[in-house]
């Protein structure tokens, strides 16, 4: 019994001594590290690095390696900094996971599969995940400053993304992790993935009210604004940026950044675009199938379509901005006996925008339209038409997209009558997108007093618009619409389906020109016996002055 007692006491004594030695070694490393920092501050670098190198020979000392990463990075010795960054990552990762990532056994092509695989490594501690998050963000900085050969830059981003997804798989600081993933996606110009990461962070904050994050909701707003502006949604991005500036808790540095960025995007902007299309129309005179049965010929024609667009925007002061636009369109047909389908239109648009607190923006519009020729939307004879539209709009943002409410009042002058219309409409543009889709929905309900004993018209107008990236140089815009009009006078009681597919192609040698081509399909039915089918093909170019 005494022998067992002695053995047991010896084992206990061994562990106590080992623990004591480990504590002494750790304390000695801390002392050497702090002394080395003081020596560096005094300019005694040689003595300082002797102490730091002694720390590196012992067990892993996080503060020492972390310090060397930053020390060499700040002095632009990037390869040395990267070497110690790898030491940090290798310390945090289990050996098996290191090997699988290095050999490419776990790949990023399928994100969900990657996350499931790395989530099985339960030995990763919060401290390990903190190290991986730091390493990932530093790798992103390496990429941002292009500190190494260009061929290795994609590898740095890929490695950073893997480390961040490991953090995400173990639910470590979800908001900060998504924020960093969004920045990586922006660097790759992967806008859909960047937006998805920011919205995931917003959703996590909303559901959990988490405080375990360094990135504020305002910083998320700023990144989302930058993404949307880069993606062509300048108005929405500016609105989010404006909302972020109203947060009183942000740091002076962040407020200055917002102000500088906002000053850049709110400067006076003037733009002119010329659009030429050669159109082929298979039913230029809009002959119905009923009329064709009675012997009226369905005529096709080629047409020149010329369109000038002039756009001006200027920020008047902190709250108001002015937008003005002018559209001039002329379409002339080349075939004989189709002159009645020629038309010229002029449209002037004036908009006063007012920023409100929060993610909201109001605008007041005045639009003036003048048309000479056939009004292709209302099946009327040759006429002159003018229109004045007064419209109030209200925009507001949610984490998933932009909503817009509009309330237009239109005064219309036809050749033989006047009409008054009022409507209300709602549209939604989603921030969620991919290469093949970015959707916008719009619906309007309205009532129009037709005049000249034609009674009252009620109408429903709906649209779905989608933007796709066919390739790096080719965009596709798809538009589906349904329009329904209710009126006791039969020609004004109809419904119409339309579909349009429009391609725009960039030219490498001339950035100001876009090649454009597309097709429009329309089917309009007035009764069971009367319907109109029209198909237009177009090819041309757009020139941005």
XYZ file of C-alpha atoms in Angstrom:
545
model
C 0.000 0.000 0.000
C 2.876 2.325 0.862
C 4.434 1.658 -2.543
C 1.220 2.698 -4.365
C 0.985 5.805 -2.218
C 4.557 6.773 -3.070
C 3.964 6.222 -6.793
C 0.787 8.313 -6.681
C 2.528 11.124 -4.797
C 5.438 11.006 -7.261
C 3.058 11.399 -10.203
C 1.303 14.323 -8.523
C 4.655 15.938 -7.766
C 5.761 15.467 -11.401
C 2.660 17.206 -12.765
C 2.969 20.034 -10.256
C 6.616 20.562 -11.204
C 5.769 20.424 -14.923
C 2.969 22.933 -14.468
C 5.225 25.153 -12.418
C 7.896 24.984 -15.115
C 5.341 25.784 -17.819
C 4.084 28.754 -15.847
C 7.627 29.931 -15.244
C 8.450 29.531 -18.961
C 5.297 31.421 -19.978
C 6.070 34.204 -17.516
C 9.654 34.339 -18.761
C 8.412 34.670 -22.360
C 6.062 37.497 -21.348
C 8.923 39.291 -19.577
C 11.258 38.889 -22.574
C 8.524 40.077 -24.952
C 7.717 43.215 -22.948
C 11.414 43.988 -22.526
C 11.972 43.553 -26.287
C 9.221 46.081 -27.075
C 10.840 48.619 -24.745
C 14.241 48.049 -26.372
C 12.779 48.518 -29.872
C 11.201 51.767 -28.720
C 14.650 52.869 -27.510
C 16.225 51.895 -30.832
C 18.119 48.869 -29.469
C 16.815 46.458 -32.104
C 19.645 43.919 -31.934
C 19.144 43.245 -28.228
C 15.373 43.225 -28.702
C 15.459 40.591 -31.434
C 17.754 38.384 -29.373
C 14.971 38.247 -26.779
C 12.262 37.683 -29.410
C 14.253 34.878 -31.064
C 14.682 33.239 -27.668
C 10.896 33.293 -27.304
C 10.522 31.643 -30.711
C 12.802 28.754 -29.667
C 10.534 27.835 -26.776
C 6.881 26.895 -26.853
C 4.524 28.937 -29.046
C 4.154 32.493 -27.762
C 1.220 34.227 -29.444
C 2.168 37.808 -28.580
C 5.659 37.411 -30.030
C 4.517 35.967 -33.366
C 1.661 38.473 -33.636
C 4.094 41.323 -32.976
C 6.508 40.122 -35.673
C 3.681 39.919 -38.228
C 2.753 43.554 -37.617
C 6.345 44.763 -37.207
C 7.489 43.483 -40.594
C 4.208 44.438 -42.308
C 4.441 48.066 -41.187
C 8.031 48.239 -42.438
C 7.027 46.646 -45.774
C 9.044 43.456 -45.267
C 6.017 41.584 -46.538
C 7.571 38.165 -47.093
C 8.853 38.034 -43.505
C 5.469 39.212 -42.236
C 3.738 36.546 -44.321
C 6.089 33.866 -42.960
C 5.047 34.608 -39.372
C 1.422 34.873 -40.456
C 1.668 31.271 -41.643
C 3.123 30.314 -38.241
C 0.001 31.769 -36.610
C -2.334 29.887 -38.954
C -0.507 26.582 -38.511
C -0.679 26.944 -34.734
C -4.448 27.511 -34.837
C -5.303 24.743 -37.315
C -5.293 21.030 -36.456
C -2.573 19.180 -38.387
C -5.066 17.143 -40.375
C -6.977 20.255 -41.466
C -3.721 22.011 -42.398
C -2.802 19.151 -44.714
C -6.269 18.919 -46.296
C -6.348 22.659 -47.040
C -2.769 22.690 -48.347
C -3.352 19.726 -50.671
C -6.685 21.099 -51.846
C -8.690 18.155 -50.492
C -11.234 20.660 -49.151
C -12.194 23.060 -51.930
C -14.237 26.257 -52.037
C -16.228 25.451 -55.166
C -19.083 24.185 -52.997
C -19.294 26.497 -49.991
C -21.917 24.456 -48.167
C -19.842 21.284 -48.465
C -16.717 23.112 -47.260
C -18.545 24.499 -44.206
C -19.946 21.065 -43.292
C -16.515 19.433 -43.490
C -14.640 22.002 -41.395
C -17.454 22.125 -38.812
C -16.478 18.586 -37.726
C -13.185 19.831 -36.209
C -14.474 20.376 -32.677
C -10.987 20.865 -31.204
C -10.834 24.430 -32.559
C -11.047 26.774 -29.570
C -12.308 30.395 -29.570
C -8.655 31.450 -29.309
C -7.797 29.418 -32.428
C -10.715 30.960 -34.312
C -9.651 34.448 -33.217
C -6.195 33.765 -34.687
C -7.693 32.499 -37.964
C -9.883 35.588 -38.258
C -6.857 37.837 -37.720
C -4.825 35.882 -40.295
C -7.657 36.099 -42.850
C -8.004 39.859 -42.445
C -4.252 40.329 -42.727
C -4.156 38.186 -45.889
C -6.855 40.468 -47.297
C -4.633 43.465 -46.474
C -1.747 41.746 -48.284
C -3.974 41.352 -51.340
C -5.319 44.896 -51.136
C -1.842 46.435 -51.142
C -0.588 43.963 -53.770
C 2.401 43.173 -51.594
C 3.545 40.068 -53.483
C 3.689 38.808 -57.065
C 0.340 39.197 -58.895
C 0.041 35.472 -59.640
C -0.144 34.727 -55.886
C -2.809 37.331 -55.060
C -5.821 35.081 -55.887
C -4.285 32.397 -53.648
C -4.155 34.846 -50.718
C -7.846 35.680 -51.130
C -8.759 32.013 -51.407
C -6.818 31.199 -48.233
C -8.407 34.128 -46.377
C -11.879 32.983 -47.449
C -11.197 29.437 -46.206
C -10.111 30.676 -42.782
C -13.177 32.911 -42.499
C -15.503 30.080 -43.492
C -13.924 27.957 -40.754
C -14.853 30.746 -38.315
C -18.364 30.849 -39.779
C -18.740 27.062 -39.505
C -17.978 27.319 -35.780
C -20.251 30.379 -35.360
C -17.392 32.610 -34.295
C -18.199 36.350 -34.435
C -20.679 35.877 -37.283
C -21.108 39.597 -38.003
C -17.372 40.316 -38.270
C -16.841 37.166 -40.329
C -19.556 38.110 -42.844
C -18.164 41.639 -43.026
C -14.732 40.276 -43.984
C -16.246 37.810 -46.479
C -18.085 40.720 -48.120
C -14.826 42.650 -48.564
C -13.215 39.613 -50.201
C -16.186 39.266 -52.570
C -15.906 42.958 -53.496
C -12.219 42.451 -54.335
C -13.260 39.703 -56.747
C -16.043 41.909 -58.122
C -18.502 39.235 -56.997
C -21.283 41.682 -56.126
C -24.043 39.092 -55.447
C -21.883 37.235 -52.916
C -20.843 40.516 -51.258
C -24.462 41.622 -50.862
C -25.416 38.181 -49.554
C -22.726 38.356 -46.842
C -23.825 41.807 -45.662
C -27.495 40.786 -45.583
C -26.595 37.637 -43.618
C -24.833 39.841 -41.055
C -27.883 42.129 -40.841
C -30.191 39.144 -40.425
C -28.011 37.699 -37.652
C -28.038 41.025 -35.794
C -31.812 41.297 -36.147
C -32.497 37.778 -34.886
C -29.985 37.599 -32.032
C -29.260 41.190 -30.926
C -25.683 39.936 -30.649
C -23.003 42.097 -29.020
C -20.191 39.684 -29.902
C -18.837 41.724 -32.791
C -16.453 44.584 -33.476
C -18.111 45.742 -36.700
C -21.064 48.066 -36.100
C -24.319 48.058 -38.049
C -23.272 51.454 -39.437
C -20.096 49.946 -40.904
C -22.251 47.247 -42.505
C -24.410 50.008 -44.005
C -21.366 51.768 -45.439
C -20.052 48.607 -47.096
C -23.523 47.830 -48.493
C -23.723 51.387 -49.878
C -20.328 51.027 -51.570
C -21.372 47.681 -53.070
C -24.609 49.092 -54.506
C -22.906 52.198 -55.905
C -20.296 49.983 -57.549
C -23.123 47.842 -58.956
C -24.816 50.835 -60.604
C -27.445 51.515 -57.921
C -26.009 54.930 -57.066
C -29.240 56.427 -55.740
C -29.876 53.532 -53.355
C -26.242 53.470 -52.235
C -26.247 57.218 -51.599
C -29.415 56.871 -49.524
C -27.840 54.171 -47.322
C -24.671 56.253 -46.955
C -26.792 59.241 -45.940
C -28.579 57.144 -43.322
C -25.240 55.933 -41.927
C -24.076 59.522 -41.479
C -26.991 60.165 -39.081
C -25.627 57.667 -36.534
C -24.292 59.811 -33.679
C -22.251 56.972 -32.184
C -19.819 56.556 -35.095
C -16.181 57.542 -34.731
C -14.894 60.858 -36.135
C -12.724 58.911 -38.609
C -15.739 57.004 -39.943
C -17.823 60.177 -40.160
C -15.051 61.872 -42.131
C -14.878 58.874 -44.487
C -18.654 59.022 -45.096
C -18.483 62.743 -45.764
C -15.574 62.378 -48.197
C -17.253 59.492 -50.019
C -20.593 61.315 -50.163
C -18.932 64.451 -51.528
C -17.484 62.332 -54.328
C -20.812 60.838 -55.423
C -23.013 63.893 -54.963
C -21.118 66.268 -57.239
C -22.945 67.711 -60.233
C -23.310 65.060 -62.910
C -24.108 65.634 -66.583
C -24.460 62.883 -69.153
C -25.593 62.530 -72.780
C -26.401 59.218 -74.496
C -27.279 58.640 -78.148
C -29.045 55.382 -79.009
C -29.578 54.217 -82.594
C -31.528 51.079 -83.488
C -32.472 49.573 -86.825
C -35.820 47.901 -86.169
C -37.732 45.235 -88.036
C -41.464 45.304 -87.234
C -43.658 42.466 -88.404
C -46.974 44.283 -87.795
C -46.152 47.933 -88.263
C -49.772 49.114 -88.651
C -51.082 47.005 -85.760
C -53.522 44.964 -87.824
C -55.619 42.553 -85.748
C -56.258 38.915 -86.627
C -59.944 39.802 -87.118
C -58.958 42.462 -89.666
C -56.643 40.006 -91.403
C -59.547 37.568 -91.780
C -61.425 40.341 -93.544
C -58.580 40.846 -96.022
C -56.509 43.635 -94.448
C -52.825 42.926 -94.987
C -50.386 42.537 -92.120
C -47.425 44.682 -93.187
C -43.790 44.468 -92.060
C -41.272 47.287 -92.216
C -37.803 48.478 -91.310
C -37.481 51.618 -89.206
C -34.778 54.007 -88.032
C -35.029 54.616 -84.282
C -33.043 57.574 -82.893
C -33.001 58.410 -79.196
C -31.164 61.214 -77.359
C -31.079 61.186 -73.559
C -29.718 64.107 -71.525
C -29.376 63.709 -67.748
C -28.348 66.222 -65.087
C -28.103 65.823 -61.305
C -26.842 68.220 -58.668
C -26.864 68.272 -54.867
C -28.386 71.612 -53.856
C -27.645 71.319 -50.150
C -27.478 68.735 -47.373
C -31.133 67.709 -47.793
C -32.106 68.433 -51.397
C -30.902 67.406 -54.832
C -32.212 68.240 -58.300
C -32.499 65.852 -61.239
C -33.460 66.894 -64.766
C -33.788 64.738 -67.855
C -34.674 65.191 -71.505
C -35.594 62.400 -73.945
C -36.001 62.974 -77.683
C -37.131 60.006 -79.796
C -37.771 59.852 -83.514
C -38.851 56.737 -85.371
C -39.253 56.796 -89.146
C -40.240 53.804 -91.251
C -38.493 52.933 -94.506
C -41.268 50.938 -96.192
C -43.982 52.435 -98.382
C -47.427 53.208 -96.962
C -46.182 53.138 -93.381
C -45.770 56.877 -92.826
C -48.709 56.924 -90.427
C -46.662 54.813 -88.000
C -43.863 57.407 -87.820
C -43.654 59.339 -84.592
C -41.597 61.890 -82.701
C -41.727 62.321 -78.944
C -40.170 64.723 -76.489
C -40.174 64.140 -72.751
C -38.817 66.459 -70.055
C -38.534 65.268 -66.462
C -37.776 67.365 -63.372
C -37.315 65.792 -59.956
C -36.621 67.341 -56.548
C -35.335 64.806 -54.005
C -35.444 65.278 -50.263
C -33.428 63.082 -47.877
C -35.169 62.167 -44.647
C -33.890 60.664 -41.425
C -33.394 56.917 -41.584
C -33.364 54.929 -44.809
C -35.929 57.110 -46.583
C -36.043 59.545 -49.479
C -38.932 61.548 -50.917
C -39.114 63.138 -54.349
C -41.517 65.376 -56.245
C -41.653 64.943 -60.019
C -42.965 66.953 -62.936
C -42.910 65.204 -66.297
C -43.962 66.792 -69.605
C -44.577 64.601 -72.685
C -45.289 65.649 -76.266
C -45.918 63.190 -79.099
C -46.559 63.656 -82.781
C -47.735 60.521 -84.578
C -49.348 57.298 -83.430
C -49.727 56.549 -79.742
C -48.695 52.904 -79.859
C -50.058 52.189 -76.391
C -53.699 53.108 -76.948
C -54.668 51.841 -80.427
C -55.691 55.287 -81.626
C -55.444 56.896 -85.032
C -52.855 59.491 -86.012
C -52.975 62.219 -83.396
C -51.043 64.781 -81.444
C -50.750 64.116 -77.740
C -49.314 65.902 -74.747
C -49.215 64.910 -71.109
C -48.279 66.446 -67.780
C -47.545 64.115 -64.877
C -47.222 65.282 -61.274
C -45.832 62.528 -59.084
C -44.868 62.021 -55.465
C -42.396 59.217 -54.693
C -41.176 57.745 -51.447
C -38.230 55.347 -51.227
C -37.272 53.312 -48.204
C -34.819 50.527 -47.584
C -34.995 47.204 -45.799
C -32.117 44.737 -45.333
C -33.384 42.815 -48.391
C -33.970 45.597 -50.893
C -35.409 48.949 -51.905
C -39.132 49.752 -51.850
C -40.697 52.623 -53.753
C -44.201 54.033 -53.467
C -45.368 56.435 -56.176
C -48.545 58.463 -56.593
C -48.894 60.018 -60.091
C -51.535 62.445 -61.336
C -51.590 62.717 -65.149
C -53.336 65.287 -67.354
C -53.533 64.030 -70.963
C -54.501 65.928 -74.113
C -55.496 63.872 -77.168
C -56.548 65.155 -80.574
C -60.275 65.082 -79.813
C -60.457 64.772 -76.046
C -58.774 65.289 -72.696
C -58.275 62.714 -69.950
C -57.286 62.737 -66.290
C -55.645 59.754 -64.568
C -54.555 59.058 -61.018
C -52.820 55.917 -59.793
C -50.822 54.435 -56.963
C -47.975 52.014 -57.357
C -45.433 50.001 -55.431
C -42.117 48.569 -56.611
C -39.459 46.421 -54.969
C -35.852 45.946 -56.068
C -34.049 43.098 -54.355
C -30.444 43.368 -53.160
C -30.168 39.580 -53.467
C -28.740 38.677 -56.848
C -26.548 36.311 -58.796
C -24.922 36.253 -62.192
C -28.236 35.323 -63.806
C -30.765 37.323 -61.874
C -31.370 40.623 -60.142
C -35.086 41.221 -59.962
C -37.296 44.273 -59.770
C -41.079 44.077 -59.376
C -43.592 46.852 -59.968
C -47.376 47.073 -59.832
C -49.736 50.013 -60.423
C -53.477 50.436 -59.963
C -55.114 53.444 -61.567
C -58.272 55.146 -62.750
C -58.611 57.397 -65.802
C -61.500 59.642 -66.792
C -61.455 59.310 -70.592
C -63.722 62.181 -71.665
C -65.854 62.352 -74.853
C -68.469 59.887 -73.484
C -65.863 57.135 -73.195
C -66.525 56.728 -69.492
C -64.045 55.685 -66.836
C -61.130 53.292 -67.237
C -59.669 51.212 -64.433
C -56.285 49.657 -65.099
C -53.696 47.305 -63.635
C -50.091 47.520 -64.817
C -47.451 44.998 -63.632
C -43.795 44.480 -64.572
C -41.011 42.076 -63.696
C -37.520 43.123 -64.776
C -34.419 40.961 -64.520
C -30.765 41.775 -65.182
C -28.315 39.010 -66.091
C -24.597 38.843 -66.798
C -24.283 36.524 -69.799
C -20.519 37.026 -69.934
C -17.924 39.544 -68.835
C -18.846 41.815 -71.755
C -22.528 41.007 -72.370
C -25.514 41.983 -70.214
C -29.096 40.837 -70.709
C -32.171 42.736 -69.552
C -35.428 40.754 -69.579
C -38.804 42.432 -69.122
C -42.176 40.737 -68.659
C -45.322 42.827 -68.297
C -49.078 42.425 -68.050
C -51.503 45.306 -68.566
C -55.281 45.109 -68.063
C -57.761 47.887 -68.816
C -61.457 47.837 -67.837
C -63.885 50.068 -69.773
C -67.411 49.675 -71.140
C -66.220 50.994 -74.517
C -64.780 47.885 -76.215
C -61.601 49.317 -77.848
C -60.582 50.546 -74.402
C -61.370 47.231 -72.697
C -58.380 44.985 -73.344
C -55.430 43.163 -71.804
C -51.885 42.877 -73.059
C -48.886 40.604 -72.459
C -45.405 41.799 -73.404
C -41.938 40.285 -73.234
C -38.665 41.937 -74.139
C -35.093 40.639 -74.202
C -32.336 43.217 -74.681
C -28.600 42.518 -74.960
C -25.830 45.079 -74.444
C -22.246 44.243 -75.363
C -19.127 46.199 -74.399
C -16.344 46.753 -76.921
C -12.726 46.346 -75.814
C -11.398 48.962 -78.206
C -14.093 51.626 -77.602
C -15.473 51.820 -74.071
C -17.982 54.581 -74.863
C -19.949 52.378 -77.275
C -22.271 49.492 -76.471
C -23.615 47.194 -79.161
C -27.285 46.464 -78.527
C -29.710 43.943 -79.952
C -33.006 42.515 -78.809
C -36.533 41.341 -79.475
C -39.949 42.513 -78.216
C -43.103 40.373 -78.307
C -46.588 41.785 -77.691
C -50.021 40.188 -77.650
C -53.041 42.445 -77.102
C -56.590 41.077 -76.880
C -59.740 43.217 -77.047
C -62.222 40.363 -77.259
C -62.259 36.669 -78.020
C -62.283 37.502 -81.727
C -59.906 40.453 -81.802
C -56.247 40.293 -80.895
C -53.025 41.877 -82.068
C -49.634 40.176 -82.281
C -46.532 42.260 -82.801
C -42.870 41.311 -82.906
C -40.004 43.793 -83.176
C -36.335 42.976 -83.715
C -33.663 45.592 -83.244
C -29.912 45.933 -83.639
C -27.851 49.052 -83.073
C -25.511 50.847 -80.707
C -25.451 53.250 -77.769
C -22.852 55.997 -77.491
C -22.117 57.621 -74.138
C -20.692 61.113 -74.560
